[in-house]
Coordinates of C-alpha atoms and ligand atoms in Angstrom, one line a residue:
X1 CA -11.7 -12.6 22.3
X2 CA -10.9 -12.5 18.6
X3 CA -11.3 -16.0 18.9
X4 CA -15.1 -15.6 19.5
X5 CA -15.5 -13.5 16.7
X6 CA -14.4 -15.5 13.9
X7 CA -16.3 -18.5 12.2
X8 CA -13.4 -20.3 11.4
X9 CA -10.7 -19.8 14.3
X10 CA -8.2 -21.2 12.5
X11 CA -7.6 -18.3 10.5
X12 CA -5.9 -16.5 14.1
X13 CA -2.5 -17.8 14.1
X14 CA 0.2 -16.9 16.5
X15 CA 2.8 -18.2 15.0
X16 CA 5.2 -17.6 12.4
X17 CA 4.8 -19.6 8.6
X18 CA 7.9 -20.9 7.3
X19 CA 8.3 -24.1 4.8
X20 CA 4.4 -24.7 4.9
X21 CA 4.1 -25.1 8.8
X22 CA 3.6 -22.8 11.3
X23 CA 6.2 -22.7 13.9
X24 CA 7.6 -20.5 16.8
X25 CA 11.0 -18.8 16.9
X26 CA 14.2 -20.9 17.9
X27 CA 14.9 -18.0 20.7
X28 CA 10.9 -19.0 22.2
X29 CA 10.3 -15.1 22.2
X30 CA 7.5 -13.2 21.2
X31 CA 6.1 -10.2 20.2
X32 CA 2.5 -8.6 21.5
X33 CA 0.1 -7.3 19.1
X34 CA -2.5 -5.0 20.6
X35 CA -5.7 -3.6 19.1
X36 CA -5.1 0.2 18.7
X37 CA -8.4 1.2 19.6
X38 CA -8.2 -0.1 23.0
X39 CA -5.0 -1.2 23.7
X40 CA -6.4 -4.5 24.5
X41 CA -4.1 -7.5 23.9
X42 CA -5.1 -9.7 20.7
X43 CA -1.7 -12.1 21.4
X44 CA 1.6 -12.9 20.4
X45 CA 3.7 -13.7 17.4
X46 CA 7.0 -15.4 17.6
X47 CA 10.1 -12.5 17.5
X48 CA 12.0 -14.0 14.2
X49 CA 15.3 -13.2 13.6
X50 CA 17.8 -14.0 11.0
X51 CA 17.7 -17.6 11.9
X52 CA 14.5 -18.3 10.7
X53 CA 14.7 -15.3 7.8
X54 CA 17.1 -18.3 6.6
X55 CA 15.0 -21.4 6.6
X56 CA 12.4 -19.5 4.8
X57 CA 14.7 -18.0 2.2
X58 CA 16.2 -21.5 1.5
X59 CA 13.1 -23.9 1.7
X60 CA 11.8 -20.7 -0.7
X61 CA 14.8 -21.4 -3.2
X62 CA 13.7 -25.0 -3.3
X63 CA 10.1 -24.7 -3.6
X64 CA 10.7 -21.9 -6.4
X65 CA 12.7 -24.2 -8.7
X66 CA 9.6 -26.7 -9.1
X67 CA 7.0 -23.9 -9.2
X68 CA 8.8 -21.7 -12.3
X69 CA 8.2 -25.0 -14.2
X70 CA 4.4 -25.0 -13.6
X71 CA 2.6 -24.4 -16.5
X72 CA 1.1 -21.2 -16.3
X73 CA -2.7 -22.4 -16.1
X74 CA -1.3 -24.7 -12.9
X75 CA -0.1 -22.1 -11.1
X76 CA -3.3 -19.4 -12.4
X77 CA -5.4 -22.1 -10.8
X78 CA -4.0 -22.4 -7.0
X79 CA -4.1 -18.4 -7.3
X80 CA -7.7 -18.6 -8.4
X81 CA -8.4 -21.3 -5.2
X82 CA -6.8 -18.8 -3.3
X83 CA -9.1 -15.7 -4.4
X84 CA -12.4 -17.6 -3.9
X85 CA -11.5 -19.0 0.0
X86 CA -10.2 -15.2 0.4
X87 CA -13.3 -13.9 -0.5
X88 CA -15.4 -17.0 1.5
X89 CA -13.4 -15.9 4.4
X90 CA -14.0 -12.2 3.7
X91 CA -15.9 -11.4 6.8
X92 CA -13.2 -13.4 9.2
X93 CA -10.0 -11.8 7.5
X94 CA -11.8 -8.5 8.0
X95 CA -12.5 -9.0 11.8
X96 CA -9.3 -9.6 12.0
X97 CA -7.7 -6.6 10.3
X98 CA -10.5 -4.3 12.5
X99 CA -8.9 -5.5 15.3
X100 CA -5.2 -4.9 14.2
X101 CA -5.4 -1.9 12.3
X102 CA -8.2 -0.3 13.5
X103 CA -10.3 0.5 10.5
X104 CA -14.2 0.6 10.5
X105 CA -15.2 -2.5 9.4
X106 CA -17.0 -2.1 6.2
X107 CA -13.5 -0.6 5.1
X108 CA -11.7 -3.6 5.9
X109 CA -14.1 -5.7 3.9
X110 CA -13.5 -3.5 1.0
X111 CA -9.5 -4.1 1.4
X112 CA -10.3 -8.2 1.8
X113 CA -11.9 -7.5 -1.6
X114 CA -9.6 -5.1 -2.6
X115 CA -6.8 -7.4 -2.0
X116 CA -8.4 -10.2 -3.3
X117 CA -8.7 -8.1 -6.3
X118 CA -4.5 -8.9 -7.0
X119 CA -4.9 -12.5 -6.7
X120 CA -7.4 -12.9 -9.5
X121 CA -6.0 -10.1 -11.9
X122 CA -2.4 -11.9 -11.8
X123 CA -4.1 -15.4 -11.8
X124 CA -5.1 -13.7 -15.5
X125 CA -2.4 -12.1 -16.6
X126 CA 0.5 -14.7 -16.4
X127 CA -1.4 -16.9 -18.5
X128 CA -0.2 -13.8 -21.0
X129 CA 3.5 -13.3 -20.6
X130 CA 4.0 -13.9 -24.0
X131 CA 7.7 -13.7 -24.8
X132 CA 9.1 -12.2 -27.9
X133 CA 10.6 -12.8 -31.1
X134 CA 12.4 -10.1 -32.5
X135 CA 13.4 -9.5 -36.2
X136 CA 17.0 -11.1 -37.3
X137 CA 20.5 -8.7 -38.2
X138 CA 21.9 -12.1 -39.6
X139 CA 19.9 -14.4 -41.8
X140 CA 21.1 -17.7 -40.2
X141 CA 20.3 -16.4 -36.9
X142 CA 17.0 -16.2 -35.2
X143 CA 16.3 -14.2 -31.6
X144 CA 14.3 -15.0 -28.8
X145 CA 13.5 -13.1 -25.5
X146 CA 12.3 -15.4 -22.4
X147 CA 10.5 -14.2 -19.5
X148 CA 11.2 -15.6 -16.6
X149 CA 10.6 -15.6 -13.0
X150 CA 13.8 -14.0 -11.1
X151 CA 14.1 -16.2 -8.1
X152 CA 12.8 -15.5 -4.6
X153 CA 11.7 -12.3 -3.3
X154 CA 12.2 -10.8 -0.2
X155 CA 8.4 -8.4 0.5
X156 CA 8.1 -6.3 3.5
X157 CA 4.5 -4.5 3.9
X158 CA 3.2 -2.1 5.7
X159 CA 0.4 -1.7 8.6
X160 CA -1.6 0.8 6.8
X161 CA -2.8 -2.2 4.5
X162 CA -2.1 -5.3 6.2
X163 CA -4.1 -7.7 3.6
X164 CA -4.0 -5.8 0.2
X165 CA 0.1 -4.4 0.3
X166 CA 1.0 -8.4 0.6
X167 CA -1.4 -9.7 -2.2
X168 CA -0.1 -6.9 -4.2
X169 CA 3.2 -8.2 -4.2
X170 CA 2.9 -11.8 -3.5
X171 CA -0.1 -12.0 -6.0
X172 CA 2.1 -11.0 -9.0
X173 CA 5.5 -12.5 -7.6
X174 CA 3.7 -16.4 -7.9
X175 CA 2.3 -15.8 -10.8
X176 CA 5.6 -15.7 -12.5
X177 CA 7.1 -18.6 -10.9
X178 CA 8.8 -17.1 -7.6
X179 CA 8.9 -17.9 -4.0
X180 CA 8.2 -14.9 -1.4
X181 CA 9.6 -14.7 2.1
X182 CA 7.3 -11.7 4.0
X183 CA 7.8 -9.8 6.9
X184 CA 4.6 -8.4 7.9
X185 CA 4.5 -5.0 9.6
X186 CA 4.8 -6.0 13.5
X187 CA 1.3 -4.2 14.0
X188 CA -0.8 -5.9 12.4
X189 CA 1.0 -9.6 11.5
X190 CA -2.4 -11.6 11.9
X191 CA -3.7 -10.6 8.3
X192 CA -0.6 -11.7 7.1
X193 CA -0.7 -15.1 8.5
X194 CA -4.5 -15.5 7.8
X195 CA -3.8 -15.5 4.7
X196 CA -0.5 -17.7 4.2
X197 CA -3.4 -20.2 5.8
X198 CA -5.7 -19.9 2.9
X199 CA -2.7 -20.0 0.5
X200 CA -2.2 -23.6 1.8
X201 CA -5.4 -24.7 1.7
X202 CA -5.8 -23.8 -1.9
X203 CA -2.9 -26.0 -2.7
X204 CA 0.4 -23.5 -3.0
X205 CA 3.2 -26.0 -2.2
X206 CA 5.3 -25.5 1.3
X207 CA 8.4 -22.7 0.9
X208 CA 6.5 -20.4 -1.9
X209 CA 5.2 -18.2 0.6
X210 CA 6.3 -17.7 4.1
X211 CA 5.4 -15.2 6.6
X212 CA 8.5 -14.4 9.1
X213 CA 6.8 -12.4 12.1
X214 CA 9.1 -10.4 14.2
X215 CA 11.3 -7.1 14.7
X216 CA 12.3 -5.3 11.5
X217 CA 15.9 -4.9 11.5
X218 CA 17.2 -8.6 11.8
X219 CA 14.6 -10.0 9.5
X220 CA 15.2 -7.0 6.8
X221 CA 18.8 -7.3 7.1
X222 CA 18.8 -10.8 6.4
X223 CA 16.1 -10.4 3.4
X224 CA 18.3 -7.7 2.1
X225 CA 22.1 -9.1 2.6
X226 CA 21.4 -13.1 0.9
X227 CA 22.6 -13.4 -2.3
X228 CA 19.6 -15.9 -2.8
X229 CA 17.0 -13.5 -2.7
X230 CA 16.6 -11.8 -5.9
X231 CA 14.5 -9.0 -5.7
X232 CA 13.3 -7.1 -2.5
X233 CA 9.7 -5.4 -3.0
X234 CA 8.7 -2.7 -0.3
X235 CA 6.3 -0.1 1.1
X236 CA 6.3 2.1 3.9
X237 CA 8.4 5.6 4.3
X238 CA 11.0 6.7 2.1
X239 CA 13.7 7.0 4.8
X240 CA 12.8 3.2 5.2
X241 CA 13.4 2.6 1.7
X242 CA 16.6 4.5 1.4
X243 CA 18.2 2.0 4.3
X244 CA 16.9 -1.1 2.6
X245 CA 17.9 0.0 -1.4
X246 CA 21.7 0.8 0.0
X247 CA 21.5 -2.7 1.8
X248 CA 20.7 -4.3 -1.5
X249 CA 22.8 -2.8 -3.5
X250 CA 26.3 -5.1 -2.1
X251 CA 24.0 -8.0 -3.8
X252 CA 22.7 -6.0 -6.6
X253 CA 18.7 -7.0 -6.0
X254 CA 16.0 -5.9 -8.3
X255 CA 13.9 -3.5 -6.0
X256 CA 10.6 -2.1 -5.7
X257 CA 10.0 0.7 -3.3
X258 CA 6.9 2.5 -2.9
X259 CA 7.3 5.6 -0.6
X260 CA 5.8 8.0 0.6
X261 CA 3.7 10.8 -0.7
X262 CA 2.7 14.8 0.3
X263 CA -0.4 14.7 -2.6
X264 CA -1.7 17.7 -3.8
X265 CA -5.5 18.0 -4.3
X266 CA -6.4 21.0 -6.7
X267 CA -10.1 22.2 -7.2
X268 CA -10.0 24.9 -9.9
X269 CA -13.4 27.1 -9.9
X270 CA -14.8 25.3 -13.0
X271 CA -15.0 22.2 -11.0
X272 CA -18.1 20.7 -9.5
X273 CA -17.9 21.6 -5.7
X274 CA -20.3 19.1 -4.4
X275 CA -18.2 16.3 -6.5
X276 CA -14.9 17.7 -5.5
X277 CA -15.7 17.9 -1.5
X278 CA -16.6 14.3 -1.5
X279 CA -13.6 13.1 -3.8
X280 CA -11.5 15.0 -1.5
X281 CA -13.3 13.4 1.5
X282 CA -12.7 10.1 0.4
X283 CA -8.8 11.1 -0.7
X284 CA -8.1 13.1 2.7
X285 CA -9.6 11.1 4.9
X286 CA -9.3 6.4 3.7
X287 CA -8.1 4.8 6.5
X288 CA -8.3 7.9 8.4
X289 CA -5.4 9.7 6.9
X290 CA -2.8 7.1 7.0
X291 CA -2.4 5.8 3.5
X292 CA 0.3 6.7 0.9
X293 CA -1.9 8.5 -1.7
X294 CA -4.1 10.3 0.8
X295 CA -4.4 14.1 -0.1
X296 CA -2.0 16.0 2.0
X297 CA -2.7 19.6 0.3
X298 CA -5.8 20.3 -0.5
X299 CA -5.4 23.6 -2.8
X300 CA -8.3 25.7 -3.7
X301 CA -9.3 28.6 -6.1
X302 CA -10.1 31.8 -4.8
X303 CA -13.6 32.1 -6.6
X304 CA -14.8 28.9 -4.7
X305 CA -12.3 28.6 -1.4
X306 CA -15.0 30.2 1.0
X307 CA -17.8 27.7 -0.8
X308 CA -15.6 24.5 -0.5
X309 CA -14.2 25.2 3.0
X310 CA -17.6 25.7 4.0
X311 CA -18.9 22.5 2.5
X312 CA -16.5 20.4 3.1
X313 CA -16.2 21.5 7.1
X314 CA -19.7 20.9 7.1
X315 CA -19.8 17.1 5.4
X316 CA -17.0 15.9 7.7
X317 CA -18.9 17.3 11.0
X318 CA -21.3 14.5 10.2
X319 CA -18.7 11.7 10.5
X320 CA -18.4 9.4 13.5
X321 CA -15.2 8.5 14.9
X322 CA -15.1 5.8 17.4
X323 CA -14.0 1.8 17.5
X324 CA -14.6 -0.1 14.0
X325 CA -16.3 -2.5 14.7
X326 CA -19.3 -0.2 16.3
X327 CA -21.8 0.2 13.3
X328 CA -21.9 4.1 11.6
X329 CA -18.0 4.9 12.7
X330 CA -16.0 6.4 9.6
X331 CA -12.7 6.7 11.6
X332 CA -11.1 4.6 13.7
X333 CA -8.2 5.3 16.0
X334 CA -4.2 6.1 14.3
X335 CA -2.2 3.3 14.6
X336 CA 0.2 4.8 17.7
X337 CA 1.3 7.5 19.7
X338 CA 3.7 8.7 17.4
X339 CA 1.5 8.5 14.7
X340 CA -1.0 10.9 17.3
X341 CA 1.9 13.3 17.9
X342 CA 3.0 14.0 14.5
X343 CA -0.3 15.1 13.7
X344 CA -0.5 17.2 16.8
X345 CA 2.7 18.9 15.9
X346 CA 1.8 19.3 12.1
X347 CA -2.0 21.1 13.7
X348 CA 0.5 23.4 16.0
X349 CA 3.1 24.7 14.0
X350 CA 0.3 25.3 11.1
X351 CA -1.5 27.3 13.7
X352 CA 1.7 29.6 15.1
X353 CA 2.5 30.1 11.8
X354 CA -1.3 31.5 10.9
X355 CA -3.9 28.7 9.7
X356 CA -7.6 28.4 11.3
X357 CA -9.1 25.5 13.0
X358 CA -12.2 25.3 10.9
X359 CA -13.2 21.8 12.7
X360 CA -11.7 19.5 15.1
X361 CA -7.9 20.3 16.1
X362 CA -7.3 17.8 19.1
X363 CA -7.6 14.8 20.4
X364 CA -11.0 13.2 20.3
X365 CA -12.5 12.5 23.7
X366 CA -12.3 8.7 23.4
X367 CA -9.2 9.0 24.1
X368 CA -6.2 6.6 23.2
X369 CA -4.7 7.5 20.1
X370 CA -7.9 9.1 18.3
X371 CA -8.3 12.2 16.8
X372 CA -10.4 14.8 16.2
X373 CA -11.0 15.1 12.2
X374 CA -9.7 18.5 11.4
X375 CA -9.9 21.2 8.4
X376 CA -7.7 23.9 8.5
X377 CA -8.2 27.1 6.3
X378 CA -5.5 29.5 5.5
X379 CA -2.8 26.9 5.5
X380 CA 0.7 28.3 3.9
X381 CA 3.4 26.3 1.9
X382 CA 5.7 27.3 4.7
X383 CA 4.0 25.4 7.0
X384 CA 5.2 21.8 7.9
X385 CA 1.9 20.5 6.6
X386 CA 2.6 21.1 3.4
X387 CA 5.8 19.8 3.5
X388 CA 5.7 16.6 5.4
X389 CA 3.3 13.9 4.9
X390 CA 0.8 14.6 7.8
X391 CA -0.7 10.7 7.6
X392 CA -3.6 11.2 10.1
X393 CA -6.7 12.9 9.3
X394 CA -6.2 16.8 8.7
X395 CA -7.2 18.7 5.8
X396 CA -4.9 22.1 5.1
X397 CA -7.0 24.1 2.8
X398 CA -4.8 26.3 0.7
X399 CA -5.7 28.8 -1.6
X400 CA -4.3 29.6 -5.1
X401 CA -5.1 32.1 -8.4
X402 CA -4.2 30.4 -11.3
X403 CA -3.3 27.5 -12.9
X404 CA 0.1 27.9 -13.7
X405 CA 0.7 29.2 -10.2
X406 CA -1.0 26.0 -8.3
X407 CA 1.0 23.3 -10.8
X408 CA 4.1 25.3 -9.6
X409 CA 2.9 24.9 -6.2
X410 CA 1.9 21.6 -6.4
X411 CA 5.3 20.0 -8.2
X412 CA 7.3 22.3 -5.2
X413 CA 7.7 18.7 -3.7
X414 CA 10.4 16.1 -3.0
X415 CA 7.5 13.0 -3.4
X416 CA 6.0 12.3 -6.3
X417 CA 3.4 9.5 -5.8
X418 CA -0.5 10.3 -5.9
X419 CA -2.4 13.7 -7.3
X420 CA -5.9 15.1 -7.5
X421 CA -7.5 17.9 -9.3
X422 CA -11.3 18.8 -10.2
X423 CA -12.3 20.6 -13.2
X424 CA -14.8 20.4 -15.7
X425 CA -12.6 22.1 -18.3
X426 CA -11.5 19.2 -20.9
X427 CA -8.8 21.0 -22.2
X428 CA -7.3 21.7 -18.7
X429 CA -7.9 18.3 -17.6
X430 CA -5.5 17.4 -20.4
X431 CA -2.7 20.2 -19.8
X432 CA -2.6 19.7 -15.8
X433 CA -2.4 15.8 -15.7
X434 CA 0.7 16.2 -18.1
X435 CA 1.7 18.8 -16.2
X436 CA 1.7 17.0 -12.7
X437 CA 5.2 15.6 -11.7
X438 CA 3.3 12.5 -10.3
X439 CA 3.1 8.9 -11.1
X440 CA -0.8 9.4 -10.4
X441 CA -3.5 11.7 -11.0
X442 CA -7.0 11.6 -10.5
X443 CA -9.1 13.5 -12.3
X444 CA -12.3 14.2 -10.8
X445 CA -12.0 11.4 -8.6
X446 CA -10.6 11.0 -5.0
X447 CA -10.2 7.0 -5.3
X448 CA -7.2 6.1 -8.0
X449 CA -6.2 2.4 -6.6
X450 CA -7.0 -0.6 -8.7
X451 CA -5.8 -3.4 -9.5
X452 CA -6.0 -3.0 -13.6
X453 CA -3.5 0.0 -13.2
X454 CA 0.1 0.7 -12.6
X455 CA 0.2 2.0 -8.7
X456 CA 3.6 4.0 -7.8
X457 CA 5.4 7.2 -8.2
X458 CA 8.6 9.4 -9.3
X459 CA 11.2 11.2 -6.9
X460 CA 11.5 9.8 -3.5
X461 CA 7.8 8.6 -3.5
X462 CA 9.6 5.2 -5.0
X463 CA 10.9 3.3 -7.9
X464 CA 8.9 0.4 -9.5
X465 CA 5.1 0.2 -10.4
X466 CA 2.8 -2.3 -8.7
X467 CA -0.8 -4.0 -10.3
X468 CA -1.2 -3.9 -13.8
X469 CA 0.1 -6.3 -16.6
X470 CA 3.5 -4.3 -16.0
X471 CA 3.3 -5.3 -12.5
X472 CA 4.3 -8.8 -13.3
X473 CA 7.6 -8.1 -14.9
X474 CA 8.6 -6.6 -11.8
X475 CA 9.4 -10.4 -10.8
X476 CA 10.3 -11.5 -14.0
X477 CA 14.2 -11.4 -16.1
X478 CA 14.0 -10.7 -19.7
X479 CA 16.5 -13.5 -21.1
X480 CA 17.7 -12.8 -24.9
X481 CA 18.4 -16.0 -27.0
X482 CA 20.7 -16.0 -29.8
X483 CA 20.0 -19.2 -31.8
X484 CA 22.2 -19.5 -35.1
X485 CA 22.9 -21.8 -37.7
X486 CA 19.7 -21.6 -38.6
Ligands
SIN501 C1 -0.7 2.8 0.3 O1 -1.1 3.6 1.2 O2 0.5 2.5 0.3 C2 -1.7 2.1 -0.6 C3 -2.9 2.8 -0.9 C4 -3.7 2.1 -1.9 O3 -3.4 1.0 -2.4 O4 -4.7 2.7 -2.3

């Protein structure tokens, strides 16, 4: 069926991408991938285990050695081939992610682009990792630092973001000369492997980037146990994270983690409402809920709480939920059942314990695993809510008094990743960004993610930053040179 929708079908692979072919798994099995809107069956991908996590890893350590001697313009360019057949193929490579993930369409073009977005920002900046030559203590000695690539890298992505969370890693990780081994999420592999095609046809030499399709714990074990891979970059839940930064640590890997989040979303009463319902729109309810920086408390001011909650319940009645590729849906279906019953659970212990079903509050009628979007008023920091990232689309509405009582409230969390707050009060905007325990903050604005800008977070919410110029030292070593007898 996908097959049909596509203009180029060669982007639909179902098979895994190691050394620059695409190959099944020695043990001939396979893993189904199903559309989450339906359930329908999109196909298989081989089940990969350690055995081919190997041949990647080595023919990785191979290809690496040749591409850290690149000049950086040679490697810029294959990057910058890479960007331009991305975005050629942007309405195929969307299609596809639709029918994995489940997001509307026009939002999976805007990850294609947003993706995309990596390639050509890191294609830039390696052209720039200047070195350094630091002032001498000894006059017949003069002192260097290199930057160099550290090696291969072990990336394992998430479903949430099947195109952008690999380009975001892989993007910066060849810029500076290393090889990367993926393991897709099992959801939604096809992205993935769409895009190692379009890496090869823009000229990246076999072994730099491999895709290894299959279950999680034989693939991560191996990524996270070889001495050859260097650095291991990740996203998905912290309790994930945890696991794979103790198996990296016998090997002492570089690591990247980027966790989960519970973001607070603050509207004080000098805010503009109308701007602050759609900012929180747009931060509650991306991708339906279930990204990392979505708002997960949405807190309130007294003056205002009866204004916003009426606005905002309002603005999201008008939102369709349905299949994404049908034309005017918003929301698509969550990802799986568990995903459907946590959100459940989250709706009914909110509601024992107090809080009011201002819209939605079930399952929708489609069926399958979609839900109803929901706003809850009178939500409580006791409630599991406001602990627990909820990832699906309900809004608790909270209500506070004062400033220094909400930033209390707000920092009362174990994550640390994404923030929000509306005001139109300069000074304040000043005082409650610093004050925010968070490796993000919007300020009047629901949307934070960009390329140009360090992306990550403090506390369990995860170690390392991603985009940026920073982001490409994540895959780099500094190496100091002493040079004497000068
Ligand atoms: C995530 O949910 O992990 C990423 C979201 C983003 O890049 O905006």
């Amino acid at each position: 069926m996908l097959n049909t929708q596509l203009a180029n079908t060669e982007l639909f692979q179902q098979a895994a991408f190691i050394d620059g072919a695409f190959v099944q798994a020695a043990s001939c099995k396979n893993i189904e991938v199903r559309n989450p809107a339906n359930d329908e069956l999109i196909g298989f991908v081989p089940n990969c285990d350690a055995h081919e996590t190997r041949q990647a890893i080595d023919s990785a350590q191979q290809a690496q050695k040749h591409w850290a001697k690149r000049a950086a313009i040679e490697r810029a360019n294959i990057l910058l081939n890479w960007y331009d057949l991305i975005m050629s193929a942007q309405e195929d490579l969307a299609c596809l992610l639709t029918a994995e993930q489940g997001k509307p369409l026009p939002e999976a073009r805007g990850e294609i682009a947003y993706g995309a977005s990596f390639i050509r920002w890191f294609a830039e900046e390696c052209r720039r990792a200047s070195g350094q030559i630091i002032p001498t203590f000894q006059n017949d000695k003069r002192l260097l630092v290199m930057r160099q690539p550290i090696g291969v890298v072990g990336a394992i992505t998430p479903w949430n973001f099947p195109n952008a969370m690999i380009t975001r890693k892989v993007a910066p990780a060849l810029a500076a000369g290393c090889a990367v081994v993926l393991k897709p999420a099992a959801q939604t592999p096809y992205s993935a492997l769409a895009l190692a095609v379009l890496a090869q046809q823009a000229g990246l030499p076999a072994g730099l980037f491999s895709v290894v399709t299959g279950d999680a714990a034989p693939i991560g074990n191996e990524l996270t146990s070889n001495p050859i891979v260097r650095k291991l970059t990740f996203t998905g839940s912290t309790a994930v994270g945890a696991k794979l930064y103790a198996a990296c640590a016998p090997t002492i890997k570089k690591v990247s983690l980027e966790l989960g989040g519970n973001a607070p979303f603050i509207v004080f009463d000098d805010a503009d409402i109308d701007a602050a319902v759609e900012g929180g729109l747009i931060a509650k309810f991306r991708n339906n809920g279930q990204t990392c920086v979505c708002a997960n408390r949405i807190y309130v001011q007294a003056g205002i709480y009866d204004a916003f909650l009426q606005k905002l319940t309002a603005r999201l009645a008008k939102e369709k939920t349905g299949n994404g590729f049908e034309a005017g849906v918003a929301f698509g279906p969550l990802i799986d059942q568990a995903a459907l019953e946590k959100v459940e659970e989250h709706i009914a212990d909110a509601v024992a314990k107090g809080a009011k079903v201002e819209l939605g509050g079930k399952r929708h009628q489609l069926g399958g695993t979609f839900f109803e979007p929901t706003v809850l008023s009178n939500s409580l920091d006791t409630m599991l809510i406001a602990r627990e990232e909820t990832f699906g689309p309900v809004a608790p509405i909270f209500r506070f008094e004062s400033e220094e009582e909400v930033i209390k409230r707000a920092n009362d969390s174990e994550y640390g990743l994404a923030s929000y707050f509306y005001s139109k009060d300069l000074a304040r905007c000043f005082r409650v960004s610093e004050a925010l325990d968070y490796g993000m903050v919007g300020v009047n604005s629901g949307i934070i993610s960009t390329e140009v800008a360090p992306f990550g977070g403090v506390k369990l919410s995860g170690i390392g930053r991603e985009g940026a110029s920073t982001g490409l030292e994540e895959f780099e070593e500094l190496k100091y040179v002493c040079m004497g007898g000068i």
